[in-house]
Every structure is written in structure tokens, then in C-alpha cells.
PDB file of C-alpha atoms in Angstrom:
ATOM      1  CA  UNK A   1     220.837  75.459 223.852  1.00 35.00           C
ATOM      2  CA  UNK A   2     222.379  72.230 225.058  1.00 38.00           C
ATOM      3  CA  UNK A   3     225.805  72.582 223.423  1.00 39.00           C
ATOM      4  CA  UNK A   4     226.989  69.301 224.897  1.00 41.00           C
ATOM      5  CA  UNK A   5     224.564  67.298 222.762  1.00 47.00           C
ATOM      6  CA  UNK A   6     225.316  67.732 219.046  1.00 44.00           C
ATOM      7  CA  UNK A   7     222.208  65.694 218.240  1.00 51.00           C
ATOM      8  CA  UNK A   8     219.931  68.603 219.149  1.00 53.00           C
ATOM      9  CA  UNK A   9     222.193  71.670 218.905  1.00 55.00           C
ATOM     10  CA  UNK A  10     221.151  74.146 216.206  1.00 65.00           C
ATOM     11  CA  UNK A  11     222.981  77.395 215.360  1.00 74.00           C
ATOM     12  CA  UNK A  12     221.156  80.662 215.848  1.00 84.00           C
ATOM     13  CA  UNK A  13     220.103  82.487 212.695  1.00 91.00           C
ATOM     14  CA  UNK A  14     218.632  85.983 212.988  1.00 95.00           C
ATOM     15  CA  UNK A  15     216.895  87.449 209.954  1.00 97.00           C
ATOM     16  CA  UNK A  16     216.393  91.178 209.250  1.00 97.00           C
ATOM     17  CA  UNK A  17     213.519  92.719 211.266  1.00 97.00           C
ATOM     18  CA  UNK A  18     210.152  92.882 209.495  1.00 98.00           C
ATOM     19  CA  UNK A  19     208.706  95.974 211.197  1.00 97.00           C
ATOM     20  CA  UNK A  20     205.111  94.798 210.927  1.00 97.00           C
ATOM     21  CA  UNK A  21     203.063  91.956 212.354  1.00 98.00           C
ATOM     22  CA  UNK A  22     203.201  89.265 209.689  1.00 98.00           C
ATOM     23  CA  UNK A  23     199.873  87.830 210.888  1.00 98.00           C
ATOM     24  CA  UNK A  24     197.579  90.851 211.167  1.00 97.00           C
ATOM     25  CA  UNK A  25     199.562  93.651 209.508  1.00 97.00           C
ATOM     26  CA  UNK A  26     199.583  95.950 212.535  1.00 97.00           C
ATOM     27  CA  UNK A  27     202.526  97.961 213.837  1.00 96.00           C
ATOM     28  CA  UNK A  28     202.042  96.525 217.316  1.00 95.00           C
ATOM     29  CA  UNK A  29     200.676  99.759 218.797  1.00 95.00           C
ATOM     30  CA  UNK A  30     201.867 100.772 222.239  1.00 95.00           C
ATOM     31  CA  UNK A  31     203.084  97.247 222.969  1.00 95.00           C
ATOM     32  CA  UNK A  32     205.387  97.225 219.973  1.00 96.00           C
ATOM     33  CA  UNK A  33     206.449  94.164 218.012  1.00 98.00           C
ATOM     34  CA  UNK A  34     208.076  91.016 219.289  1.00 96.00           C
ATOM     35  CA  UNK A  35     210.502  88.570 217.769  1.00 96.00           C
ATOM     36  CA  UNK A  36     209.183  85.314 216.344  1.00 97.00           C
ATOM     37  CA  UNK A  37     210.926  81.975 216.712  1.00 96.00           C
ATOM     38  CA  UNK A  38     210.132  80.396 213.354  1.00 97.00           C
ATOM     39  CA  UNK A  39     210.393  76.918 214.854  1.00 96.00           C
ATOM     40  CA  UNK A  40     209.260  76.976 218.494  1.00 95.00           C
ATOM     41  CA  UNK A  41     211.989  77.832 220.983  1.00 93.00           C
ATOM     42  CA  UNK A  42     211.085  74.734 222.988  1.00 91.00           C
ATOM     43  CA  UNK A  43     212.053  72.575 219.990  1.00 93.00           C
ATOM     44  CA  UNK A  44     215.473  74.237 219.901  1.00 92.00           C
ATOM     45  CA  UNK A  45     214.171  76.592 217.259  1.00 91.00           C
ATOM     46  CA  UNK A  46     216.913  79.191 216.953  1.00 90.00           C
ATOM     47  CA  UNK A  47     215.723  80.797 213.712  1.00 94.00           C
ATOM     48  CA  UNK A  48     214.619  84.275 214.789  1.00 96.00           C
ATOM     49  CA  UNK A  49     212.524  86.822 212.888  1.00 97.00           C
ATOM     50  CA  UNK A  50     212.738  90.141 214.808  1.00 98.00           C
ATOM     51  CA  UNK A  51     209.865  92.625 215.087  1.00 98.00           C
ATOM     52  CA  UNK A  52     207.401  90.381 213.320  1.00 98.00           C
ATOM     53  CA  UNK A  53     204.521  89.670 215.723  1.00 98.00           C
ATOM     54  CA  UNK A  54     202.218  91.893 217.783  1.00 98.00           C
ATOM     55  CA  UNK A  55     201.286  91.006 221.345  1.00 97.00           C
ATOM     56  CA  UNK A  56     197.836  89.712 220.400  1.00 97.00           C
ATOM     57  CA  UNK A  57     199.071  87.433 217.621  1.00 97.00           C
ATOM     58  CA  UNK A  58     201.973  86.265 219.748  1.00 97.00           C
ATOM     59  CA  UNK A  59     199.446  85.038 222.300  1.00 96.00           C
ATOM     60  CA  UNK A  60     197.668  83.006 219.611  1.00 96.00           C
ATOM     61  CA  UNK A  61     200.779  81.311 218.244  1.00 96.00           C
ATOM     62  CA  UNK A  62     202.198  80.718 221.727  1.00 94.00           C
ATOM     63  CA  UNK A  63     198.969  78.983 222.751  1.00 93.00           C
ATOM     64  CA  UNK A  64     198.976  76.254 220.103  1.00 92.00           C
ATOM     65  CA  UNK A  65     202.748  75.837 220.310  1.00 93.00           C
ATOM     66  CA  UNK A  66     202.484  75.471 224.074  1.00 90.00           C
ATOM     67  CA  UNK A  67     199.748  72.889 223.631  1.00 88.00           C
ATOM     68  CA  UNK A  68     202.046  70.599 221.672  1.00 84.00           C
ATOM     69  CA  UNK A  69     205.265  71.295 223.514  1.00 86.00           C
ATOM     70  CA  UNK A  70     203.532  70.691 226.835  1.00 79.00           C
ATOM     71  CA  UNK A  71     201.460  67.607 226.079  1.00 73.00           C
ATOM     72  CA  UNK A  72     202.517  63.996 225.845  1.00 68.00           C
ATOM     73  CA  UNK A  73     203.175  64.092 222.086  1.00 73.00           C
ATOM     74  CA  UNK A  74     206.388  66.079 222.600  1.00 80.00           C
ATOM     75  CA  UNK A  75     207.031  66.714 226.291  1.00 78.00           C
ATOM     76  CA  UNK A  76     208.675  63.353 227.091  1.00 77.00           C
ATOM     77  CA  UNK A  77     211.061  63.473 224.128  1.00 82.00           C
ATOM     78  CA  UNK A  78     211.924  67.120 224.850  1.00 85.00           C
ATOM     79  CA  UNK A  79     212.834  66.191 228.404  1.00 79.00           C
ATOM     80  CA  UNK A  80     214.835  63.145 227.346  1.00 80.00           C
ATOM     81  CA  UNK A  81     216.819  65.133 224.769  1.00 83.00           C
ATOM     82  CA  UNK A  82     217.143  68.014 227.263  1.00 83.00           C
ATOM     83  CA  UNK A  83     215.844  70.555 224.811  1.00 87.00           C
ATOM     84  CA  UNK A  84     215.766  74.202 225.765  1.00 85.00           C
ATOM     85  CA  UNK A  85     212.855  75.839 227.577  1.00 80.00           C
ATOM     86  CA  UNK A  86     211.815  79.422 228.225  1.00 74.00           C
ATOM     87  CA  UNK A  87     210.703  78.472 231.735  1.00 67.00           C
ATOM     88  CA  UNK A  88     213.091  79.473 234.501  1.00 55.00           C
ATOM     89  CA  UNK A  89     212.025  76.685 236.854  1.00 45.00           C
ATOM     90  CA  UNK A  90     212.396  72.939 236.559  1.00 45.00           C
ATOM     91  CA  UNK A  91     208.704  72.154 237.061  1.00 48.00           C
ATOM     92  CA  UNK A  92     207.114  68.817 237.999  1.00 49.00           C
ATOM     93  CA  UNK A  93     209.216  65.792 238.774  1.00 51.00           C
ATOM     94  CA  UNK A  94     206.492  63.428 237.536  1.00 49.00           C
ATOM     95  CA  UNK A  95     204.231  63.106 234.511  1.00 52.00           C
ATOM     96  CA  UNK A  96     200.670  61.947 234.037  1.00 50.00           C
ATOM     97  CA  UNK A  97     199.661  58.868 232.089  1.00 52.00           C
ATOM     98  CA  UNK A  98     196.144  59.797 230.895  1.00 49.00           C
ATOM     99  CA  UNK A  99     194.681  56.332 230.221  1.00 44.00           C
ATOM    100  CA  UNK A 100     195.864  52.843 231.078  1.00 47.00           C
ATOM    101  CA  UNK A 101     194.140  49.626 229.981  1.00 47.00           C
ATOM    102  CA  UNK A 102     195.005  46.425 231.825  1.00 46.00           C
ATOM    103  CA  UNK A 103     193.458  42.973 231.578  1.00 47.00           C
ATOM    104  CA  UNK A 104     190.720  43.865 234.060  1.00 48.00           C
ATOM    105  CA  UNK A 105     190.076  47.607 234.068  1.00 46.00           C
ATOM    106  CA  UNK A 106     190.637  51.088 232.702  1.00 47.00           C
ATOM    107  CA  UNK A 107     192.466  53.547 234.954  1.00 53.00           C
ATOM    108  CA  UNK A 108     191.968  57.198 234.129  1.00 50.00           C
ATOM    109  CA  UNK A 109     195.342  58.375 235.380  1.00 56.00           C
ATOM    110  CA  UNK A 110     198.611  57.405 236.953  1.00 59.00           C
ATOM    111  CA  UNK A 111     201.672  59.439 237.895  1.00 62.00           C
ATOM    112  CA  UNK A 112     205.246  58.310 237.558  1.00 62.00           C
ATOM    113  CA  UNK A 113     208.698  59.904 237.933  1.00 66.00           C
ATOM    114  CA  UNK A 114     209.675  61.832 234.837  1.00 64.00           C
ATOM    115  CA  UNK A 115     213.004  59.993 234.587  1.00 68.00           C
ATOM    116  CA  UNK A 116     211.107  56.690 234.253  1.00 68.00           C
ATOM    117  CA  UNK A 117     208.677  57.984 231.667  1.00 69.00           C
ATOM    118  CA  UNK A 118     209.003  56.439 228.163  1.00 69.00           C
ATOM    119  CA  UNK A 119     210.356  59.126 225.855  1.00 75.00           C
ATOM    120  CA  UNK A 120     208.293  58.561 222.747  1.00 78.00           C
ATOM    121  CA  UNK A 121     207.718  61.132 220.010  1.00 85.00           C
ATOM    122  CA  UNK A 122     204.311  61.023 218.321  1.00 84.00           C
ATOM    123  CA  UNK A 123     203.654  62.626 214.935  1.00 89.00           C
ATOM    124  CA  UNK A 124     201.452  61.949 211.925  1.00 90.00           C
ATOM    125  CA  UNK A 125     202.492  61.048 208.414  1.00 93.00           C
ATOM    126  CA  UNK A 126     200.245  62.835 205.906  1.00 93.00           C
ATOM    127  CA  UNK A 127     199.370  62.400 202.255  1.00 93.00           C
ATOM    128  CA  UNK A 128     199.777  65.236 199.731  1.00 94.00           C
ATOM    129  CA  UNK A 129     197.825  68.475 200.251  1.00 95.00           C
ATOM    130  CA  UNK A 130     194.526  68.668 198.345  1.00 94.00           C
ATOM    131  CA  UNK A 131     195.722  71.846 196.604  1.00 94.00           C
ATOM    132  CA  UNK A 132     198.653  69.984 195.082  1.00 92.00           C
ATOM    133  CA  UNK A 133     196.492  67.042 194.050  1.00 91.00           C
ATOM    134  CA  UNK A 134     193.891  69.311 192.456  1.00 90.00           C
ATOM    135  CA  UNK A 135     191.173  68.099 194.829  1.00 92.00           C
ATOM    136  CA  UNK A 136     188.362  70.008 196.521  1.00 93.00           C
ATOM    137  CA  UNK A 137     188.921  71.045 200.160  1.00 93.00           C
ATOM    138  CA  UNK A 138     188.244  68.268 202.648  1.00 90.00           C
ATOM    139  CA  UNK A 139     187.979  68.161 206.416  1.00 89.00           C
ATOM    140  CA  UNK A 140     190.068  64.980 206.520  1.00 87.00           C
ATOM    141  CA  UNK A 141     193.778  64.429 206.037  1.00 88.00           C
ATOM    142  CA  UNK A 142     193.949  61.786 203.341  1.00 82.00           C
ATOM    143  CA  UNK A 143     196.279  58.821 203.714  1.00 84.00           C
ATOM    144  CA  UNK A 144     197.298  59.886 207.221  1.00 87.00           C
ATOM    145  CA  UNK A 145     198.773  57.430 209.684  1.00 88.00           C
ATOM    146  CA  UNK A 146     200.449  57.593 213.052  1.00 86.00           C
ATOM    147  CA  UNK A 147     204.228  57.656 213.365  1.00 90.00           C
ATOM    148  CA  UNK A 148     206.235  57.254 216.550  1.00 84.00           C
ATOM    149  CA  UNK A 149     209.817  57.079 217.688  1.00 86.00           C
ATOM    150  CA  UNK A 150     210.897  55.567 220.984  1.00 80.00           C
ATOM    151  CA  UNK A 151     214.074  57.096 222.364  1.00 75.00           C
ATOM    152  CA  UNK A 152     214.314  54.496 225.124  1.00 73.00           C
ATOM    153  CA  UNK A 153     212.200  51.390 224.343  1.00 70.00           C
ATOM    154  CA  UNK A 154     213.449  49.667 227.511  1.00 72.00           C
ATOM    155  CA  UNK A 155     211.563  52.190 229.638  1.00 68.00           C
ATOM    156  CA  UNK A 156     208.398  51.573 227.640  1.00 66.00           C
ATOM    157  CA  UNK A 157     208.626  47.814 228.073  1.00 70.00           C
ATOM    158  CA  UNK A 158     209.333  48.211 231.792  1.00 69.00           C
ATOM    159  CA  UNK A 159     206.294  50.453 232.154  1.00 66.00           C
ATOM    160  CA  UNK A 160     204.045  47.807 230.626  1.00 65.00           C
ATOM    161  CA  UNK A 161     205.433  45.201 233.008  1.00 68.00           C
ATOM    162  CA  UNK A 162     205.190  47.332 236.159  1.00 64.00           C
ATOM    163  CA  UNK A 163     201.618  48.450 235.456  1.00 62.00           C
ATOM    164  CA  UNK A 164     200.492  45.147 234.017  1.00 60.00           C
ATOM    165  CA  UNK A 165     199.146  47.147 231.104  1.00 57.00           C
ATOM    166  CA  UNK A 166     198.109  45.962 227.665  1.00 56.00           C
ATOM    167  CA  UNK A 167     197.785  49.462 226.261  1.00 58.00           C
ATOM    168  CA  UNK A 168     198.773  52.949 227.372  1.00 58.00           C
ATOM    169  CA  UNK A 169     197.314  56.077 225.843  1.00 56.00           C
ATOM    170  CA  UNK A 170     199.896  58.834 226.101  1.00 59.00           C
ATOM    171  CA  UNK A 171     198.491  61.571 223.873  1.00 61.00           C
ATOM    172  CA  UNK A 172     195.642  62.663 221.637  1.00 67.00           C
ATOM    173  CA  UNK A 173     196.273  64.112 218.193  1.00 73.00           C
ATOM    174  CA  UNK A 174     194.649  67.514 217.682  1.00 82.00           C
ATOM    175  CA  UNK A 175     194.715  68.013 213.909  1.00 84.00           C
ATOM    176  CA  UNK A 176     193.665  71.671 214.083  1.00 89.00           C
ATOM    177  CA  UNK A 177     196.386  72.772 216.497  1.00 90.00           C
ATOM    178  CA  UNK A 178     199.007  70.671 214.751  1.00 91.00           C
ATOM    179  CA  UNK A 179     198.023  72.255 211.418  1.00 94.00           C
ATOM    180  CA  UNK A 180     198.236  75.713 212.966  1.00 96.00           C
ATOM    181  CA  UNK A 181     201.771  75.034 214.187  1.00 96.00           C
ATOM    182  CA  UNK A 182     202.943  73.697 210.817  1.00 97.00           C
ATOM    183  CA  UNK A 183     201.329  76.616 208.966  1.00 98.00           C
ATOM    184  CA  UNK A 184     202.896  79.166 211.313  1.00 98.00           C
ATOM    185  CA  UNK A 185     206.383  77.679 210.960  1.00 98.00           C
ATOM    186  CA  UNK A 186     206.135  77.510 207.166  1.00 98.00           C
ATOM    187  CA  UNK A 187     204.688  81.004 206.769  1.00 98.00           C
ATOM    188  CA  UNK A 188     207.218  82.652 209.091  1.00 98.00           C
ATOM    189  CA  UNK A 189     210.051  80.893 207.259  1.00 97.00           C
ATOM    190  CA  UNK A 190     208.735  82.071 203.888  1.00 98.00           C
ATOM    191  CA  UNK A 191     208.504  85.661 205.161  1.00 98.00           C
ATOM    192  CA  UNK A 192     212.052  85.468 206.498  1.00 97.00           C
ATOM    193  CA  UNK A 193     213.359  84.151 203.190  1.00 96.00           C
ATOM    194  CA  UNK A 194     211.248  86.088 200.676  1.00 96.00           C
ATOM    195  CA  UNK A 195     210.015  89.178 202.523  1.00 96.00           C
ATOM    196  CA  UNK A 196     206.603  90.057 203.904  1.00 97.00           C
ATOM    197  CA  UNK A 197     205.493  92.081 200.857  1.00 95.00           C
ATOM    198  CA  UNK A 198     206.345  89.340 198.374  1.00 96.00           C
ATOM    199  CA  UNK A 199     203.742  86.847 199.600  1.00 97.00           C
ATOM    200  CA  UNK A 200     199.961  86.663 199.316  1.00 97.00           C
ATOM    201  CA  UNK A 201     199.365  84.240 202.186  1.00 98.00           C
ATOM    202  CA  UNK A 202     196.828  81.416 202.075  1.00 97.00           C
ATOM    203  CA  UNK A 203     197.345  79.999 205.573  1.00 98.00           C
ATOM    204  CA  UNK A 204     196.444  82.835 207.961  1.00 98.00           C
ATOM    205  CA  UNK A 205     193.033  81.292 208.719  1.00 97.00           C
ATOM    206  CA  UNK A 206     194.794  77.992 209.403  1.00 97.00           C
ATOM    207  CA  UNK A 207     197.176  79.688 211.828  1.00 97.00           C
ATOM    208  CA  UNK A 208     194.243  81.272 213.681  1.00 96.00           C
ATOM    209  CA  UNK A 209     192.316  77.961 213.717  1.00 93.00           C
ATOM    210  CA  UNK A 210     189.525  79.362 211.558  1.00 94.00           C
ATOM    211  CA  UNK A 211     190.128  77.058 208.605  1.00 93.00           C
ATOM    212  CA  UNK A 212     188.030  73.885 208.747  1.00 92.00           C
ATOM    213  CA  UNK A 213     189.891  72.301 205.824  1.00 95.00           C
ATOM    214  CA  UNK A 214     193.618  72.702 206.627  1.00 95.00           C
ATOM    215  CA  UNK A 215     194.426  69.604 204.569  1.00 95.00           C
ATOM    216  CA  UNK A 216     193.858  71.739 201.445  1.00 96.00           C
ATOM    217  CA  UNK A 217     197.103  73.601 202.172  1.00 97.00           C
ATOM    218  CA  UNK A 218     198.988  71.111 204.356  1.00 97.00           C
ATOM    219  CA  UNK A 219     200.167  67.633 203.512  1.00 96.00           C
ATOM    220  CA  UNK A 220     203.224  65.461 203.499  1.00 95.00           C
ATOM    221  CA  UNK A 221     205.277  62.810 201.769  1.00 93.00           C
ATOM    222  CA  UNK A 222     203.836  59.325 201.486  1.00 87.00           C
ATOM    223  CA  UNK A 223     207.242  57.738 201.971  1.00 91.00           C
ATOM    224  CA  UNK A 224     209.547  58.217 204.942  1.00 93.00           C
ATOM    225  CA  UNK A 225     213.024  59.515 204.216  1.00 94.00           C
ATOM    226  CA  UNK A 226     216.028  58.212 206.177  1.00 95.00           C
ATOM    227  CA  UNK A 227     217.276  60.214 209.179  1.00 94.00           C
ATOM    228  CA  UNK A 228     219.643  63.105 208.535  1.00 92.00           C
ATOM    229  CA  UNK A 229     222.308  64.900 210.566  1.00 90.00           C
ATOM    230  CA  UNK A 230     220.002  67.884 211.175  1.00 91.00           C
ATOM    231  CA  UNK A 231     217.478  68.339 213.963  1.00 92.00           C
ATOM    232  CA  UNK A 232     215.020  70.248 211.743  1.00 94.00           C
ATOM    233  CA  UNK A 233     215.005  70.978 208.025  1.00 94.00           C
ATOM    234  CA  UNK A 234     213.159  73.590 205.947  1.00 96.00           C
ATOM    235  CA  UNK A 235     213.322  74.539 202.305  1.00 96.00           C
ATOM    236  CA  UNK A 236     211.219  76.450 199.766  1.00 97.00           C
ATOM    237  CA  UNK A 237     209.991  75.160 196.425  1.00 96.00           C
ATOM    238  CA  UNK A 238     208.095  77.134 193.787  1.00 95.00           C
ATOM    239  CA  UNK A 239     205.254  75.321 192.052  1.00 93.00           C
ATOM    240  CA  UNK A 240     202.601  75.950 189.411  1.00 89.00           C
ATOM    241  CA  UNK A 241     199.251  74.219 189.239  1.00 79.00           C
ATOM    242  CA  UNK A 242     198.593  72.013 186.184  1.00 68.00           C
ATOM    243  CA  UNK A 243     196.513  73.759 183.522  1.00 62.00           C
ATOM    244  CA  UNK A 244     197.054  77.093 185.284  1.00 68.00           C
ATOM    245  CA  UNK A 245     198.035  79.388 182.437  1.00 62.00           C
ATOM    246  CA  UNK A 246     197.952  82.738 184.210  1.00 73.00           C
ATOM    247  CA  UNK A 247     201.556  82.480 185.339  1.00 79.00           C
ATOM    248  CA  UNK A 248     200.886  82.246 189.055  1.00 89.00           C
ATOM    249  CA  UNK A 249     203.686  80.854 191.200  1.00 94.00           C
ATOM    250  CA  UNK A 250     202.952  79.277 194.556  1.00 96.00           C
ATOM    251  CA  UNK A 251     205.239  78.919 197.566  1.00 97.00           C
ATOM    252  CA  UNK A 252     205.601  75.417 198.944  1.00 97.00           C
ATOM    253  CA  UNK A 253     207.578  75.042 202.160  1.00 98.00           C
ATOM    254  CA  UNK A 254     208.979  71.623 202.966  1.00 97.00           C
ATOM    255  CA  UNK A 255     209.295  71.125 206.712  1.00 97.00           C
ATOM    256  CA  UNK A 256     210.757  68.233 208.658  1.00 96.00           C
ATOM    257  CA  UNK A 257     210.837  68.405 212.450  1.00 95.00           C
ATOM    258  CA  UNK A 258     213.146  65.894 214.132  1.00 93.00           C
ATOM    259  CA  UNK A 259     214.720  64.946 210.813  1.00 94.00           C
ATOM    260  CA  UNK A 260     217.554  63.321 212.752  1.00 92.00           C
ATOM    261  CA  UNK A 261     215.058  60.840 214.201  1.00 92.00           C
ATOM    262  CA  UNK A 262     213.600  59.930 210.804  1.00 95.00           C
ATOM    263  CA  UNK A 263     210.346  61.835 211.356  1.00 95.00           C
ATOM    264  CA  UNK A 264     207.866  62.504 208.495  1.00 96.00           C
ATOM    265  CA  UNK A 265     208.289  65.468 206.161  1.00 97.00           C
ATOM    266  CA  UNK A 266     205.423  67.936 205.726  1.00 97.00           C
ATOM    267  CA  UNK A 267     204.711  70.506 203.069  1.00 97.00           C
ATOM    268  CA  UNK A 268     202.660  73.670 203.337  1.00 98.00           C
ATOM    269  CA  UNK A 269     201.284  75.739 200.460  1.00 97.00           C
ATOM    270  CA  UNK A 270     202.030  79.063 202.134  1.00 98.00           C
ATOM    271  CA  UNK A 271     200.679  81.376 199.446  1.00 97.00           C
ATOM    272  CA  UNK A 272     201.252  82.999 196.088  1.00 96.00           C
ATOM    273  CA  UNK A 273     204.580  84.554 195.235  1.00 95.00           C
ATOM    274  CA  UNK A 274     203.779  88.116 194.157  1.00 92.00           C
ATOM    275  CA  UNK A 275     207.016  88.510 192.226  1.00 78.00           C
ATOM    276  CA  UNK A 276     206.626  85.587 189.861  1.00 61.00           C
ATOM    277  CA  UNK A 277     210.227  85.659 188.626  1.00 63.00           C
ATOM    278  CA  UNK A 278     211.788  82.500 190.032  1.00 55.00           C
TER     279      UNK A 278
END
């Protein structure tokens, strides 16, 4: 953790060990169980759930987290804010601009020093989850729109001038992998707070990228909230569906990554609370 930058420093919280893989229910076999960072370690996620993921499931969650932490949607801002990394080496000193459009041509790539790279965070603002709205599952995220934050707009303007560019494409949004990451964070947080045996999860297929309609469980707030003093924020809300008279209680996790930068808030319908006393 970068303790010299209070903007991104988060205290470590370690929950009681689970003793079972929260994703597949195995005991980990000969490889045992590993700890889970509820929010990815590379986003300064210091909320730890010990003995909660087997080797096979860890590989799955690490893959989609690595995709986002390593691509242009988050890598520049992570470098600029000097966020922590599990890698022991510094890595490349330059970054790739995938697509550049100037007045006369398209260039498919260009490299530039990492210190000159515009540190822009890209996320998506989503409408409410279909489950909450009482709508049928859909393959599209309704009312979604791009959101970005520029940590150093002067670098971005300089880049346009130096390259003579009208438009620069820094990253592509992969809705499936982004949904998997949000679902994993929300589910792991719910397990840490409520206990593995107290949840009937709905989002396991989303985590494993098998769900073709993740917008049924995942959505967000239509309006942006002002920035806060916290890097990330999570909280649990219990909800009931309208006209649902069987007493079922559902677990809704509110999740806001980069809350201190004014980023969008998401919500994930993690599952049904098995002990309905709330």
C-alpha cells in the first residue's frame, strides 16, 4: 500500500476464514484453499477473505480481474495513483495506444513513455438491474453510458497536439468481464459479511462468464453521487420484490469503485438470504 498517498490508502480488513471454496463448494483438494481479495489487490483492495477459493476458481477470477487491471481502462490511472501491484518487477516503461485517428489516416498503434500517458479512468454508468425493475432478462444494459475521469487533462491535451490526433481510442469495454468482476466483488463481500451458508447465490454463472444476461442481476444508479473521502465503498441492503408474498429476502450489494473520484455506483443482486430475519 502507498501509505504516503491518503487518497488511495485503504486499511486492511481480514475476515474469518471460510474453509470452503465459495465459488464451487470444494475443499480445495491437495492444493488447499487460497485467500480472496474481495476487491482486487491491484485496486488497493485490502479486504481479505481467507481460505475461500480453490486453485481452479482462483485462476478464473484472476483472469478477468487481470484483464481489467492490465488494460487501458484502469492501467493508466493505477500507475498515476501508484496503486499496489502483486508483480515484483516494474515492467514496461511505455504503453500502447491501440487506435489513433488523425485528419488523414488511422494508425493501428503507437507507443509512448508511461509517464506521458494520459491517466484516464474509464467506467460505465448503468441503469437499474432488470430484477429490481421487474423486467425479463435482457442481453443489454439499459440506460448505460460511458463515464470517464481524467487525472491529468494537460497530458491528454498535449497528446492530441503531439500526434495531431482528432480521436484516440484507449480501451474497449468488455461487458461480460466487467460484469464478472462486479459480481465477484459483491458476492465475496456478502459471504464475508453474512456467511457462506446464509446465501443462495444468483451470480455464480455471471462470475464464470456463463450468464448471457448479466444485466438481470447487475445495474447501477442513474444519477452520479458526489465524490467521497473513500477509495471504494460497499454496503448491503435487503430487498423484497413487489407482489412477492412468500417472504423471500434478497441481498443487494451496493458497490462504488473509485468513490473518491466521483465514479458511478453499481448494485448487484447477489442472491437470496436464507435466514430471512433482517
